[in-house]
Short mmCIF file of C-alpha atoms in Angstrom, two decimals:
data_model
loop_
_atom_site.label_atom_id
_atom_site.label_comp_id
_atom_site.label_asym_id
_atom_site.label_seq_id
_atom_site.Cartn_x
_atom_site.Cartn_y
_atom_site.Cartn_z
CA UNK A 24 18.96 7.61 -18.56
CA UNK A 25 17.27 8.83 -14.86
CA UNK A 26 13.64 9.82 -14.76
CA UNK A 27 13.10 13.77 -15.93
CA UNK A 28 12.94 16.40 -12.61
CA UNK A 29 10.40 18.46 -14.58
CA UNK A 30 7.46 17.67 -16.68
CA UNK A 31 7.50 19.04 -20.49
CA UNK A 32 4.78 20.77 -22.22
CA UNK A 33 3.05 17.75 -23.35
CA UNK A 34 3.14 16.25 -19.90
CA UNK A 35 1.32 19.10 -18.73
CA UNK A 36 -1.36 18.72 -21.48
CA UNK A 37 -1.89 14.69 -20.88
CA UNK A 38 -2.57 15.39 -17.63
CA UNK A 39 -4.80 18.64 -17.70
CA UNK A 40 -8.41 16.96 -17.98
CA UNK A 41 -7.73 13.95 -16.35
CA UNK A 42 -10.60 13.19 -13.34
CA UNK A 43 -9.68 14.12 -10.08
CA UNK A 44 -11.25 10.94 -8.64
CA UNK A 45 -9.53 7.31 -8.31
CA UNK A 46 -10.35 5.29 -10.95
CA UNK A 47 -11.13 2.01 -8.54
CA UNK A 48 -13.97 4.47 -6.55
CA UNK A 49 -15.09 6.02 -10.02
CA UNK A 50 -17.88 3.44 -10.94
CA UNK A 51 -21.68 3.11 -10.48
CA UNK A 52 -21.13 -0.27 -8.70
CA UNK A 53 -19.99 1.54 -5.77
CA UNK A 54 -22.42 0.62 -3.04
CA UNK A 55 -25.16 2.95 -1.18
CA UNK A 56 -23.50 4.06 2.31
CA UNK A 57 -24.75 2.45 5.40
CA UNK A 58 -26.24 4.42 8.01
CA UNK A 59 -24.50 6.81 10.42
CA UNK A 60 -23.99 5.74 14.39
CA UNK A 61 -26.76 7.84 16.47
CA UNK A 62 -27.05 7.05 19.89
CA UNK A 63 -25.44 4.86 22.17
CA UNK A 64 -24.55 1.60 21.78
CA UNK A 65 -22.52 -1.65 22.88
CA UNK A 66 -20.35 -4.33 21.33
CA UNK A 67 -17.76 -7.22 21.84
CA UNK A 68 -15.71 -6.32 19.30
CA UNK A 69 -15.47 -2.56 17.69
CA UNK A 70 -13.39 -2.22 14.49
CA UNK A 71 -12.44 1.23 13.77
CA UNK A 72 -11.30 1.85 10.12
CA UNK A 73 -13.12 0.28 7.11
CA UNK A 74 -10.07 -0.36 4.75
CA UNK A 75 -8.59 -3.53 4.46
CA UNK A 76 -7.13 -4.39 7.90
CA UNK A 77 -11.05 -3.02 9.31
CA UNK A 78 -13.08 -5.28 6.96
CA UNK A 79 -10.70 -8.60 7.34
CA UNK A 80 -10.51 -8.19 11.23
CA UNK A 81 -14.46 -7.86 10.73
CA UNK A 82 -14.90 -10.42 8.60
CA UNK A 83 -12.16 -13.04 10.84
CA UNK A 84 -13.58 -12.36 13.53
CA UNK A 85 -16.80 -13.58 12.72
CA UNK A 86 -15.43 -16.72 10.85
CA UNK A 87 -13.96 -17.37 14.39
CA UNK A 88 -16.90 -17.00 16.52
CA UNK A 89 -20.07 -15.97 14.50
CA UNK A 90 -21.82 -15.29 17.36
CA UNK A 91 -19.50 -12.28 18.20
CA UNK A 92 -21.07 -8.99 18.22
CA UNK A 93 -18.90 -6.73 15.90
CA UNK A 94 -19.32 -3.35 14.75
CA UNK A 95 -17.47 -1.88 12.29
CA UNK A 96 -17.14 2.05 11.85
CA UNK A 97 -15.22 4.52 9.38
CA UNK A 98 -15.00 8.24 8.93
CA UNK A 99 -16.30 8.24 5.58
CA UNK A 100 -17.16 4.99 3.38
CA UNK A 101 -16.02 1.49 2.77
CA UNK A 102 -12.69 1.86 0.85
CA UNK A 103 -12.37 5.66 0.52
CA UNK A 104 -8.97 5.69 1.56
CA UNK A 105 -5.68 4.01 1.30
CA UNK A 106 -8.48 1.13 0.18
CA UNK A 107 -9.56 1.83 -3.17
CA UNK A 108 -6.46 4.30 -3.79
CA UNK A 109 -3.97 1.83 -4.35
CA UNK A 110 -2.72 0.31 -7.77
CA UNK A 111 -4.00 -2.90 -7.03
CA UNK A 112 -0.75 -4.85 -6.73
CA UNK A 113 -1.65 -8.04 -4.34
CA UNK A 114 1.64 -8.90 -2.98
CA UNK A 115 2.92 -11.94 -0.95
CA UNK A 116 5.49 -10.45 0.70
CA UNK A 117 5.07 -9.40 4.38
CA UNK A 118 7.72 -7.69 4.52
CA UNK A 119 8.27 -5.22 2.01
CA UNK A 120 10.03 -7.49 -0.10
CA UNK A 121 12.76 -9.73 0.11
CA UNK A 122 15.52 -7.65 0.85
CA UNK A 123 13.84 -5.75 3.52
CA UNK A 124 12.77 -8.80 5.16
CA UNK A 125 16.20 -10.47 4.60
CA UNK A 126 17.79 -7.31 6.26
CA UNK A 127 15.19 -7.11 9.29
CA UNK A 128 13.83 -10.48 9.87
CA UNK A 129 16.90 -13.22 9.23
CA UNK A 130 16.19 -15.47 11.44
CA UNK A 131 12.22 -16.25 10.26
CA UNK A 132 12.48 -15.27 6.55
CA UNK A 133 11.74 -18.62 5.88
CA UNK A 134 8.42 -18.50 7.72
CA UNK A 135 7.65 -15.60 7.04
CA UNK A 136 7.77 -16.42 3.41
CA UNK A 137 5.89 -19.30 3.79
CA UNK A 138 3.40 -17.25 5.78
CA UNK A 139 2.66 -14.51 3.17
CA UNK A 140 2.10 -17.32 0.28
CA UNK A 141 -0.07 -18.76 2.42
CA UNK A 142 -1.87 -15.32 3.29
CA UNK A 143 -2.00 -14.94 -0.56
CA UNK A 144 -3.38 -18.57 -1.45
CA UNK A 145 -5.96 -17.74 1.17
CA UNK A 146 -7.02 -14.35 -0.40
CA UNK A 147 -7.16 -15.77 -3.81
CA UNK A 148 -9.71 -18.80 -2.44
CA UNK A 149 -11.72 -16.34 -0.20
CA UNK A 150 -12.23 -13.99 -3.36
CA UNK A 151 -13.91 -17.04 -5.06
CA UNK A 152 -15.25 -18.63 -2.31
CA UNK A 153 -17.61 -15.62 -1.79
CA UNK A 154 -18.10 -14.86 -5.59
CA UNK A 155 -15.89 -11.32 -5.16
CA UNK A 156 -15.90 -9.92 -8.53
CA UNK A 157 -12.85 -8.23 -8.31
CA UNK A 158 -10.88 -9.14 -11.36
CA UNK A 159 -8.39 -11.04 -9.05
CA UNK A 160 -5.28 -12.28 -11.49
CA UNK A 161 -2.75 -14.23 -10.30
CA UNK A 162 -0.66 -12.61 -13.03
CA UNK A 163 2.91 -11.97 -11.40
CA UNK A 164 4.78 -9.52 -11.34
CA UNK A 165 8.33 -7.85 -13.00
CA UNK A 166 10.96 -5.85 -11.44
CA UNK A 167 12.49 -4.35 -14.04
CA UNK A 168 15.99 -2.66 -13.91
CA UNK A 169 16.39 0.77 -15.79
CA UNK A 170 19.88 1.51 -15.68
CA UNK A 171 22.34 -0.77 -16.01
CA UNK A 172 23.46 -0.69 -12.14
CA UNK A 173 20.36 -2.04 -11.22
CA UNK A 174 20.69 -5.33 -13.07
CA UNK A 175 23.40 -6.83 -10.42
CA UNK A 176 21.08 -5.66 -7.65
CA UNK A 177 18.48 -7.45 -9.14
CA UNK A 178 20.50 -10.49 -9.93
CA UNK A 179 21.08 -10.56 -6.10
CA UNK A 180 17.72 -10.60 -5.01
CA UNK A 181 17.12 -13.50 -7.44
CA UNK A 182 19.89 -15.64 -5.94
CA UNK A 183 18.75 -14.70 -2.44
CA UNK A 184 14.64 -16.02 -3.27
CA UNK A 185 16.48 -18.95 -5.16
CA UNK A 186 17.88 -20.14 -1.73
CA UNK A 187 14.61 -19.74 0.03
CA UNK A 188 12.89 -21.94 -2.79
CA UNK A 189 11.13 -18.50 -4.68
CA UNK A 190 10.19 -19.37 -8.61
CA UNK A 191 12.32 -16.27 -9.43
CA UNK A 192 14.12 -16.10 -12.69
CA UNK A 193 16.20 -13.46 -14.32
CA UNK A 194 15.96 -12.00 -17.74
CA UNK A 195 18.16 -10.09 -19.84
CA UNK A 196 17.04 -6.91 -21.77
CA UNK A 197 15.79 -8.97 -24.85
CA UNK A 198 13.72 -11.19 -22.73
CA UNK A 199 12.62 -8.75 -20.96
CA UNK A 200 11.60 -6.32 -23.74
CA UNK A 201 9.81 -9.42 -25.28
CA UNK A 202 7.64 -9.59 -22.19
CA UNK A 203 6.73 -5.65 -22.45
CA UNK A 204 8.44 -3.46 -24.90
CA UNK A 205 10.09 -0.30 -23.31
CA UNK A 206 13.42 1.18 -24.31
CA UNK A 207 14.55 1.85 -20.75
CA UNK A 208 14.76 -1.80 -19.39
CA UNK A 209 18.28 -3.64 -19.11
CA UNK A 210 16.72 -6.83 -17.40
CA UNK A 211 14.16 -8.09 -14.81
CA UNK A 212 13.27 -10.59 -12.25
CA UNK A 213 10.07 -12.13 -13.19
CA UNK A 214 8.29 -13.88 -10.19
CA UNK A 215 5.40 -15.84 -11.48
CA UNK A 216 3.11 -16.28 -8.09
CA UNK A 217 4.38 -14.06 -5.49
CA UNK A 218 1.81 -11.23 -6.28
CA UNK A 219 -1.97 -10.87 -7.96
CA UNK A 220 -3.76 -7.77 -9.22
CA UNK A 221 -6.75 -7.29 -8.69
CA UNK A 222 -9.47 -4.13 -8.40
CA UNK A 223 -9.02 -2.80 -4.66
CA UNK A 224 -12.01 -0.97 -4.63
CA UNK A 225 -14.51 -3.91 -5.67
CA UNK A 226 -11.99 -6.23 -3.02
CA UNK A 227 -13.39 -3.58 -0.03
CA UNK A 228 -16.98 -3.94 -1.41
CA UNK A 229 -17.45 -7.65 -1.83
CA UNK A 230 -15.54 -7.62 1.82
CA UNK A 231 -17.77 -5.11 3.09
CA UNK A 232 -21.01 -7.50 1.68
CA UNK A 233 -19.51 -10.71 3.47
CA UNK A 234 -19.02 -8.68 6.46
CA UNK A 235 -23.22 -7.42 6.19
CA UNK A 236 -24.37 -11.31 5.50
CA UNK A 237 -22.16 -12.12 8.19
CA UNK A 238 -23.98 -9.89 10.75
CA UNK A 239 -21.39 -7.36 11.26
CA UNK A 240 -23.28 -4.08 11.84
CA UNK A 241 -21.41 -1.34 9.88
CA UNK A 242 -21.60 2.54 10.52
CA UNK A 243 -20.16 4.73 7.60
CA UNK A 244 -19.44 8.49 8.00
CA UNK A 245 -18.90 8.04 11.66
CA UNK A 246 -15.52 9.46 12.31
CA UNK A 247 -14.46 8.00 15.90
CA UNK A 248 -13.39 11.27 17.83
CA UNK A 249 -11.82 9.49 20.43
CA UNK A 250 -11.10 6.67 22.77
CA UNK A 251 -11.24 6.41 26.44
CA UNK A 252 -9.86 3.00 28.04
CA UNK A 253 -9.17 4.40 31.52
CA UNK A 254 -12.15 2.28 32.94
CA UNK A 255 -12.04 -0.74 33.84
CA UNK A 256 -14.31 -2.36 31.31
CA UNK A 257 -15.70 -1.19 27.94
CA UNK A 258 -13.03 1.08 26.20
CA UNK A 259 -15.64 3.90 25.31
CA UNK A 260 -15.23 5.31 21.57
CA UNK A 261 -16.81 8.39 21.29
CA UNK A 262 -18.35 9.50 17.60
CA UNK A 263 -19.85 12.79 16.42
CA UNK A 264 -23.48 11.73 17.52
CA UNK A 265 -23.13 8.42 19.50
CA UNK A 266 -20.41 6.22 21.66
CA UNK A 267 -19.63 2.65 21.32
CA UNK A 268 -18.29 0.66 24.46
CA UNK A 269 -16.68 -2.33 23.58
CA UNK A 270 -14.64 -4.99 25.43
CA UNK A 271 -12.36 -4.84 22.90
CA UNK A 272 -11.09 -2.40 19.88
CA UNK A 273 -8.90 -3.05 16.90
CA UNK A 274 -7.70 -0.13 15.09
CA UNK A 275 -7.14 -0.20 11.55
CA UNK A 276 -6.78 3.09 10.95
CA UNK A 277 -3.97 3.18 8.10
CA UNK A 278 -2.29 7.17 7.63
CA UNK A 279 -5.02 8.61 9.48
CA UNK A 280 -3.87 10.30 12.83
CA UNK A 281 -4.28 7.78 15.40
CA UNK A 282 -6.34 7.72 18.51
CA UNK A 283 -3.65 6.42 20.38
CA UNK A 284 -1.24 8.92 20.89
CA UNK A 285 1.95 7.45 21.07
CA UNK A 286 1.46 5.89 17.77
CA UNK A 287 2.08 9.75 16.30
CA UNK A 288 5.51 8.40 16.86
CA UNK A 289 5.72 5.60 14.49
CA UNK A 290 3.82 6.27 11.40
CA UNK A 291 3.67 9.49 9.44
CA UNK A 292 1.58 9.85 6.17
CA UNK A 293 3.59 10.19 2.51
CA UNK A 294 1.21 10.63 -0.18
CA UNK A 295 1.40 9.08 -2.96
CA UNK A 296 0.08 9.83 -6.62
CA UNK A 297 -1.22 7.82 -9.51
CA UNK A 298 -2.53 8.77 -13.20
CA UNK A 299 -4.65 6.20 -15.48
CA UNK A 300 -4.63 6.15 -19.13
CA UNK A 301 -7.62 6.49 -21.31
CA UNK A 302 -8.14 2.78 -22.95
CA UNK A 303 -5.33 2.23 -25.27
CA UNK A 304 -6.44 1.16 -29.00
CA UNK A 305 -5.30 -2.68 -30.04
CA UNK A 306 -2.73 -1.00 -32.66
CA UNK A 307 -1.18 0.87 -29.40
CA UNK A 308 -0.99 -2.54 -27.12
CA UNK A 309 0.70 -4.43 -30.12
CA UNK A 310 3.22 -1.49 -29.76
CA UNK A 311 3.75 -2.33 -26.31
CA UNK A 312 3.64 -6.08 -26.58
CA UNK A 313 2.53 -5.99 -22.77
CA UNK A 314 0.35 -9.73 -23.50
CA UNK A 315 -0.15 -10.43 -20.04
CA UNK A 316 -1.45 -8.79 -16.73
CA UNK A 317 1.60 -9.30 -14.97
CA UNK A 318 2.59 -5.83 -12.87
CA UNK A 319 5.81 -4.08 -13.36
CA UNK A 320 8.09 -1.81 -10.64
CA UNK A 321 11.02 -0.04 -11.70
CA UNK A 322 13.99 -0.81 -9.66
CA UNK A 323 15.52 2.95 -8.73
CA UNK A 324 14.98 4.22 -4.89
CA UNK A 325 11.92 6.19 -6.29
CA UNK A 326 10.13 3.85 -8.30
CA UNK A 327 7.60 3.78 -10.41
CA UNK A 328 4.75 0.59 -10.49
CA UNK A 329 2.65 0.11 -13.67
CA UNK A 330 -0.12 -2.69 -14.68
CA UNK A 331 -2.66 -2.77 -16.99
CA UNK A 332 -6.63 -2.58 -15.94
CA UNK A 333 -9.36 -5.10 -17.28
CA UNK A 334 -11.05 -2.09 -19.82
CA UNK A 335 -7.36 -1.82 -21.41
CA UNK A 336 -6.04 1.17 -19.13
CA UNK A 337 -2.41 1.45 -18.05
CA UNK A 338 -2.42 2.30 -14.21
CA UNK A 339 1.11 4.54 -13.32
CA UNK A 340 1.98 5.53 -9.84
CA UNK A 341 4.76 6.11 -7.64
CA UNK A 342 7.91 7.70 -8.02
CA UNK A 343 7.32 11.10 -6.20
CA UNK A 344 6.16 10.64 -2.46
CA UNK A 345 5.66 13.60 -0.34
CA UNK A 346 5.72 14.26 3.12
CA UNK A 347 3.82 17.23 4.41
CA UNK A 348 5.43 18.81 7.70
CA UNK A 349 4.01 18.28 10.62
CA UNK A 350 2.07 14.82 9.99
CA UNK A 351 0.17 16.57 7.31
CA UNK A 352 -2.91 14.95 6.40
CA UNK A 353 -6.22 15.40 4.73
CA UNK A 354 -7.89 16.18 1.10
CA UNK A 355 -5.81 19.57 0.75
CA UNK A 356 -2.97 16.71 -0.07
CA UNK A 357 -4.86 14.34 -2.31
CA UNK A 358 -3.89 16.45 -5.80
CA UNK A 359 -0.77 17.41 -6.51
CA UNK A 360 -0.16 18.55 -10.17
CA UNK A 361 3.29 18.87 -10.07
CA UNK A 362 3.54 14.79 -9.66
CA UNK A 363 0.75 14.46 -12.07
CA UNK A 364 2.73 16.04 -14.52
CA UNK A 365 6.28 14.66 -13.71
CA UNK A 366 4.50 11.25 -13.62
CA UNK A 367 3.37 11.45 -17.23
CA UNK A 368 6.86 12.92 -18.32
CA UNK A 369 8.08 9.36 -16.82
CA UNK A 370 5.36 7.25 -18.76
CA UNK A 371 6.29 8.64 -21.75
CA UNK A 372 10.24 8.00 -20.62
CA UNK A 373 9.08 4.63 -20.34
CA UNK A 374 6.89 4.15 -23.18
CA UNK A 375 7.61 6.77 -25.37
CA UNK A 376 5.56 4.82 -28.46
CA UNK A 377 2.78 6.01 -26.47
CA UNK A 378 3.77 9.53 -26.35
CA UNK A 379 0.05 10.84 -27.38
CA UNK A 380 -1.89 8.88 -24.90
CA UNK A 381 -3.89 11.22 -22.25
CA UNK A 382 -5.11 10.47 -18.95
CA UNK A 383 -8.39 10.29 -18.04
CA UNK A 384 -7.96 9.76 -13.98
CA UNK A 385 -5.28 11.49 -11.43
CA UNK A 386 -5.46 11.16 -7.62
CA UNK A 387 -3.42 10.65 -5.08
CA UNK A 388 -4.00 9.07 -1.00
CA UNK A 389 -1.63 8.38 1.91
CA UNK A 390 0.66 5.40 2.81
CA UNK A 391 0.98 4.93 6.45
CA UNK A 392 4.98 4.79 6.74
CA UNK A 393 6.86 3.52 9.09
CA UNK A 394 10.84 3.03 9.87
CA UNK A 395 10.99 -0.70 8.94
CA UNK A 396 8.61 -0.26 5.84
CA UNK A 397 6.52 -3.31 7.54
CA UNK A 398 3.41 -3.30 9.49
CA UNK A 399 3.48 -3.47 12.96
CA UNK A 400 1.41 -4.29 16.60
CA UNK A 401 0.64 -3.75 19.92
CA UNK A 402 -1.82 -3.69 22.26
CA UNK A 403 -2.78 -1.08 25.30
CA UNK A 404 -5.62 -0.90 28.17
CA UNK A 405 -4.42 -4.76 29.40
CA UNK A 406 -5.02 -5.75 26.03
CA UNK A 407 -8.21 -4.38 25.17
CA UNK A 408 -7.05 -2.01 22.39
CA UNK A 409 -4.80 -3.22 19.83
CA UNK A 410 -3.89 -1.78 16.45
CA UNK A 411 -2.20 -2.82 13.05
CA UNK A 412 -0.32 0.00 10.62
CA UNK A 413 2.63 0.71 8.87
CA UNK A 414 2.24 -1.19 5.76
CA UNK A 415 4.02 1.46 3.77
CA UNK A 416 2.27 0.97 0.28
CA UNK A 417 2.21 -3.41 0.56
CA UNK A 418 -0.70 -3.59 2.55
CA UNK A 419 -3.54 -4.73 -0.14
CA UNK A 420 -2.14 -8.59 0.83
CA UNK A 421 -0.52 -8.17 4.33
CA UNK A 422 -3.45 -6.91 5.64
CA UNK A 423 -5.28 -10.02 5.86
CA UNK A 424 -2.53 -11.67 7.58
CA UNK A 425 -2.13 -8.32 9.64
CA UNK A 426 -6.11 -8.79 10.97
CA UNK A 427 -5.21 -12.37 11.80
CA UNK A 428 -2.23 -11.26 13.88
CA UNK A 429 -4.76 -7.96 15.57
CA UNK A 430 -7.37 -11.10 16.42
CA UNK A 431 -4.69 -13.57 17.77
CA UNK A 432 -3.48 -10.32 20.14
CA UNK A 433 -6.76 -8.81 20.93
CA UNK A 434 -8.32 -12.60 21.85
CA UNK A 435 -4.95 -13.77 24.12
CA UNK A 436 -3.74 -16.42 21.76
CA UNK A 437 -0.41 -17.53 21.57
CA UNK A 438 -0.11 -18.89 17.70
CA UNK A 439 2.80 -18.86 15.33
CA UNK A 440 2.19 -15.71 14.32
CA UNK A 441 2.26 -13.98 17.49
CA UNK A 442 5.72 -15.71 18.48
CA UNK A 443 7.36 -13.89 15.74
CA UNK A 444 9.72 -11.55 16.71
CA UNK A 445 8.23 -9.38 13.52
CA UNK A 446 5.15 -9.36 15.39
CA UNK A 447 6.68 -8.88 18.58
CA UNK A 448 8.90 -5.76 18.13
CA UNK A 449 8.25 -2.11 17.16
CA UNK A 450 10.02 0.01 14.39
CA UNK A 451 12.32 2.93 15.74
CA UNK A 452 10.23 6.21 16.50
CA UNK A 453 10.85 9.00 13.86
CA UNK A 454 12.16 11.85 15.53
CA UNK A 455 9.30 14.98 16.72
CA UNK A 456 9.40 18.11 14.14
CA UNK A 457 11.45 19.79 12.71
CA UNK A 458 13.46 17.23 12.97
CA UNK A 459 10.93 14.67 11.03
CA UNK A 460 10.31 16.72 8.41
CA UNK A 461 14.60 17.88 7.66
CA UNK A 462 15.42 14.44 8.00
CA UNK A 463 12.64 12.87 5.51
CA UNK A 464 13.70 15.22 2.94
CA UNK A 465 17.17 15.31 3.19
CA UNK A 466 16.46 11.29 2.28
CA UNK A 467 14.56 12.03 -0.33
CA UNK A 468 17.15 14.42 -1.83
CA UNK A 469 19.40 11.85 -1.15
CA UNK A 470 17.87 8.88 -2.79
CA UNK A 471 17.29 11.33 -5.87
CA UNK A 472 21.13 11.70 -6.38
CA UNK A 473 21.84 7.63 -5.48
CA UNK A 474 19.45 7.52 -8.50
CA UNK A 475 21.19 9.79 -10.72
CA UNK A 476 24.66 8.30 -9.85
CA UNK A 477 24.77 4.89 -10.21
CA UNK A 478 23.12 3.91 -7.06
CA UNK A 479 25.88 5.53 -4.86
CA UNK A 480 24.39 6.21 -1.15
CA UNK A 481 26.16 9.03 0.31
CA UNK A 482 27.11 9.44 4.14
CA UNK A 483 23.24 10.15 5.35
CA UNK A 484 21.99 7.36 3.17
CA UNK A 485 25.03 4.96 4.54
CA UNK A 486 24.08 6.21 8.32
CA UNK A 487 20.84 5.43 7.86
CA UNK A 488 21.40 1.71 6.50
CA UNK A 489 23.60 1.24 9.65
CA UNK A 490 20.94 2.54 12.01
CA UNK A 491 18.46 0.05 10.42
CA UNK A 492 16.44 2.74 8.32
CA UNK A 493 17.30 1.98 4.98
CA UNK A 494 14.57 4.36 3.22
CA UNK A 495 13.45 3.76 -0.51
CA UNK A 496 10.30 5.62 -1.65
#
């Protein structure tokens, strides 16, 4: 049965006094913000962006050479954004799964596979290595098919990990409803280590303490204004009260418009919105059956992703991502109560035993998107600005790994990760408005009916596969 188009009356109600605040950035623990930048000053190394990519390419960079200056600076504070927005879904994949990195990257899969379990295995013993309490779970993860088309498609993906030497294994609908109990599912691929969950939010702030004890000198709500590498030298940032010049600059600036202009052409902001139940009783989790923390994705082009939180929460996103013409971007677009409401129509699809839960948190954030769904790199000013984005939604893991790559690039090393041709390349520009903004939804229209019939991909969906755009949501 495909997902509702409209929200029902007691969608609208579960959703009607939920908090209009993430649930990862709604707790006391949040730390006090650090000073503002005032004044003038100078550093080796200025990070601007204090998300994930910003506070690893901090962090490495010190590990690397602790004498280093750095300085670290972000518009508002630690984690605010894509950060501590996310569901928490700690993924090994550098590539936007296997199939997407199959498709793009045939050649390296293999390393690149290798690359992102190692980027994981590194994560998971940085996070104790530095006491992070961040509930960090090496729980696994399901992708679950919902119609009975998906279940070869899945099956597929299986066979391909199997080849590569993934722990993947596929289970039918009773195995799979044994695992979590929901009407909908027909099967899944279970994958045991590829992906942790974790809290985001405390992640960024046990990152952003490391970064503090290692002498990193931080400057929250300090939007950089802009950035001016024509001189030979310092690249000059300039800030609402104060300029940093800085032999070199990594961006890390996620959705957010960049400061290098030509990168307009290769990322554009989809927002993305998520709803969190109120704690579920013991008698409603022995309904469920869900035992474990593994997380769950649904398996259509617009797909939901579900998990459970440590205070017995479920956590459902997804499903309806929305592009705003024009590169829209800001807090105008962080509610949207539409998706709210269509999002708890869809939990209840999927757990309808739970029909009477209500939600006590709905927010939404951007997802810097770009054409090949993977991050990507570059460098300008003779290498003295460089710059890591386009995780689209996987970049809670492949960040790390994407701040090792902005290092290697910004310090002139030639290392196994910069010889990949992932690293080497550039996704295809998305066309300038109107153009953009016709041709994103016409997609999304078009993955809506591919959902509702079988999986069929009409002509524009078929062009775009051949053109090496293959969109999902």
């Amino acid at each position: 049965m495909p997902f509702a188009r409209s929200p029902g009356p007691r969608a609208l109600r579960a959703v009607r006094d939920a908090n209009r605040r993430p649930y990862w950035l709604d707790s006391p623990d949040r730390p006090l913000a650090a000073g503002t930048l005032t004044g003038d000053i100078r550093a080796e190394l200025a990070v601007v962006g204090a998300g994930f990519t910003g506070l690893w390419t901090a962090l490495l960079a010190k590990d690397r050479d602790p004498g280093r200056d750095v300085v670290l600076l972000d518009g508002g504070t630690v984690g605010w954004g894509a950060s501590g927005r996310n569901g928490g879904f700690c993924s090994a994949s550098l590539t936007h799964g296997l199939a997407n990195g199959h498709d793009r990257f045939p050649a390296e899969l293999g390393t690149l596979l290798q690359l992102g379990a190692e980027n994981l295995d590194e994560i998971e013993a940085t996070v104790a290595r530095l006491g992070i309490d961040c509930d960090f779970r090496r729980s696994g993860e399901l992708d679950v098919a919902t119609e009975d088309y998906q279940v070869e498609g899945l099956t597929e993906v299986a066979s391909l990990g199997v080849e590569y030497g993934l722990d993947l294994e596929v289970l039918d609908a009773g195995q799979t409803r044994a695992r979590v109990d929901s009407p909908l599912y027909r099967g899944a691929v279970w994958d045991s280590r590829g992906t942790a969950m974790l809290d985001p939010a405390r992640l960024a702030w046990g990152l952003r303490d490391a970064c503090l004890r290692a002498g990193v000198r931080l400057y929250e709500r300090t939007p950089v204004t802009g950035l001016d590498s024509r001189r030979a030298g310092a690249v000059q940032l300039r800030t609402r009260d104060g300029r940093v010049a800085a032999r070199r600059v990594a961006l890390a600036t996620n959705a957010f418009p960049p400061l290098v202009r030509r990168l307009r052409h290769y990322v554009v902001p989809v927002y993305d919105y998520v709803l969190v139940t109120e704690p579920l009783t013991s008698a409603q989790w022995a309904e469920v059956g869900w035992a474990g923390y593994e997380g769950i994705g649904d398996s259509g082009n617009q797909f939901h992703y579900y998990r459970r939180t440590a205070d017995g929460r479920i956590l459902f996103g997804g499903y309806d991502a929305i592009y705003y013409r024009g590169n829209g971007f800001g807090s105008q677009h962080e509610h949207h109560s539409q998706s709210y409401a269509l999002l708890a129509e869809h939990f209840t699809q999927t757990f309808p035993q739970l029909g009477d839960v209500r939600f006590s948190h709905a927010w939404g954030g951007a997802i810097d998107t770009c054409s090949r769904f993977t991050a990507f790199w570059g460098t300008s000013a003779g290498g003295r600005v460089g710059w890591s984005m386009g995780y689209t939604g996987l970049g809670v893991g492949s960040s790390r790994f994407g701040a090792r790559v902005l290092l290697d690039l910004l310090d002139g090393l030639d290392s196994e990760r910069t010889r990949l041709s992932m690293v080497g390349s550039t996704p295809l520009p998305f066309p300038p408005e109107p153009l953009r903004g016709i041709g994103i939804d016409l997609t999304r229209w078009s993955l809506d009916r591919a959902d509702r019939f079988g999986g069929r991909r009409n002509l524009w969906l078929r062009t775009l596969d051949r053109l090496g755009l293959g969109f999902d949501s």
